[in-house]
Amino acid sequence: MRRKIVAGNWKMNLTKSEALSLYNNISSAENLAADVEKMIFAPLLFLDALKQNESGLIKIGAQNFYSEAAGAFTGEVSFSQLKDLGIRYVLVGHSERRVIFKEEDELVKAKVNAAINAGLKVIFCCGESLEIRETGTHISFVVNQLKNNVFQLPEEAFGQIVIAYEPIWAIGTGKTATPEQAEEMHEQIRLAVAQHYSNYLAEQTPILYGGSCNAGNAKELFAKPNIDGGLIGGASLKTADFIQIINSF
Ligand code: PEP
């Protein structure tokens, strides 16, 4: 049985007190599915406070970090500073980092390597733009992202990776990939992992879907054999919706 995971990406939202109360409201819910791993990727500024308040039921992760341990990188936060706070999970390759902050493959790869070498667990995001989907090259595009960003890892290190397929055209747009579109891509991602590493690793690797996944569509998406959960943006900011998504398997 593969791990089931629901992770919330709060992006650049909430004040500190709102973040703490949202976290407490979700983690104190009585009916949270016990067999689903639950994570929240919070703004860096609130990680320390959230970590001190961590319930064990919902892990706290970082949305971003830089690939060097320390030095003259004004405004950045390093993977070793995250580790010092006790953070164990990081997002890498989110399309908002790639598109808005111009993170190219080379930096994404360096961040994956730095995080894994530091013993952090990586949720690696990949996904195509609408333009690419319309040319019909979306599968090879995503497989190339895997080749360029994560397939450099040795087999054992790749075992620390969770993949999140997030079509850019579905993120924050209210336009979800159909379960069939998502399943098709997840199947191809799994095949690429099998071809590069092994069937065993492909079967073990959780592949999450992200892109306007919400309380209304999560059940149908998570019912697909290759969809092992979700990376949830907007809907993770609402307690009841996020709980319903966690309980959608
Ligand atoms: C995300 O940011 O990872 C995401 C999936 O956002 P949303 O759910 O809002 O589309």
mmCIF file of C-alpha atoms and ligand atoms in Angstrom, residues 9 11 94 96 166 170-173 210-213 231-234, ligand 1:
data_model
loop_
_atom_site.group_PDB
_atom_site.id
_atom_site.type_symbol
_atom_site.label_atom_id
_atom_site.label_comp_id
_atom_site.label_asym_id
_atom_site.label_seq_id
_atom_site.Cartn_x
_atom_site.Cartn_y
_atom_site.Cartn_z
ATOM 1 C CA ASN A 9 -0.037 25.035 0.681
ATOM 2 C CA LYS A 11 1.118 30.339 0.021
ATOM 3 C CA HIS A 94 6.194 24.877 -7.376
ATOM 4 C CA GLU A 96 4.675 29.922 -8.746
ATOM 5 C CA GLU A 166 0.135 20.372 -10.705
ATOM 6 C CA ALA A 170 -5.488 24.401 -12.932
ATOM 7 C CA ILE A 171 -3.691 26.199 -10.081
ATOM 8 C CA GLY A 172 -5.846 28.831 -8.427
ATOM 9 C CA THR A 173 -8.061 29.035 -11.499
ATOM 10 C CA GLY A 210 -2.716 19.728 -7.235
ATOM 11 C CA GLY A 211 -4.745 22.360 -9.041
ATOM 12 C CA SER A 212 -8.112 23.604 -7.746
ATOM 13 C CA CYS A 213 -8.620 20.372 -5.825
ATOM 14 C CA LEU A 231 -1.460 19.330 -2.720
ATOM 15 C CA ILE A 232 -4.136 21.840 -1.864
ATOM 16 C CA GLY A 233 -3.850 25.620 -2.183
ATOM 17 C CA GLY A 234 -7.000 27.743 -1.745
HETATM 18 C C1 PEP B 1 -1.015 24.914 -5.169
HETATM 19 O O1 PEP B 1 -0.652 26.058 -4.981
HETATM 20 O O2 PEP B 1 -0.196 24.013 -5.008
HETATM 21 C C2 PEP B 1 -2.393 24.663 -5.577
HETATM 22 C C3 PEP B 1 -2.723 23.471 -5.976
HETATM 23 O O3 PEP B 1 -3.291 25.726 -5.492
HETATM 24 P P1 PEP B 1 -4.901 25.651 -5.681
HETATM 25 O O4 PEP B 1 -5.393 24.448 -4.949
HETATM 26 O O5 PEP B 1 -5.393 26.930 -5.098
HETATM 27 O O6 PEP B 1 -5.155 25.544 -7.146
#
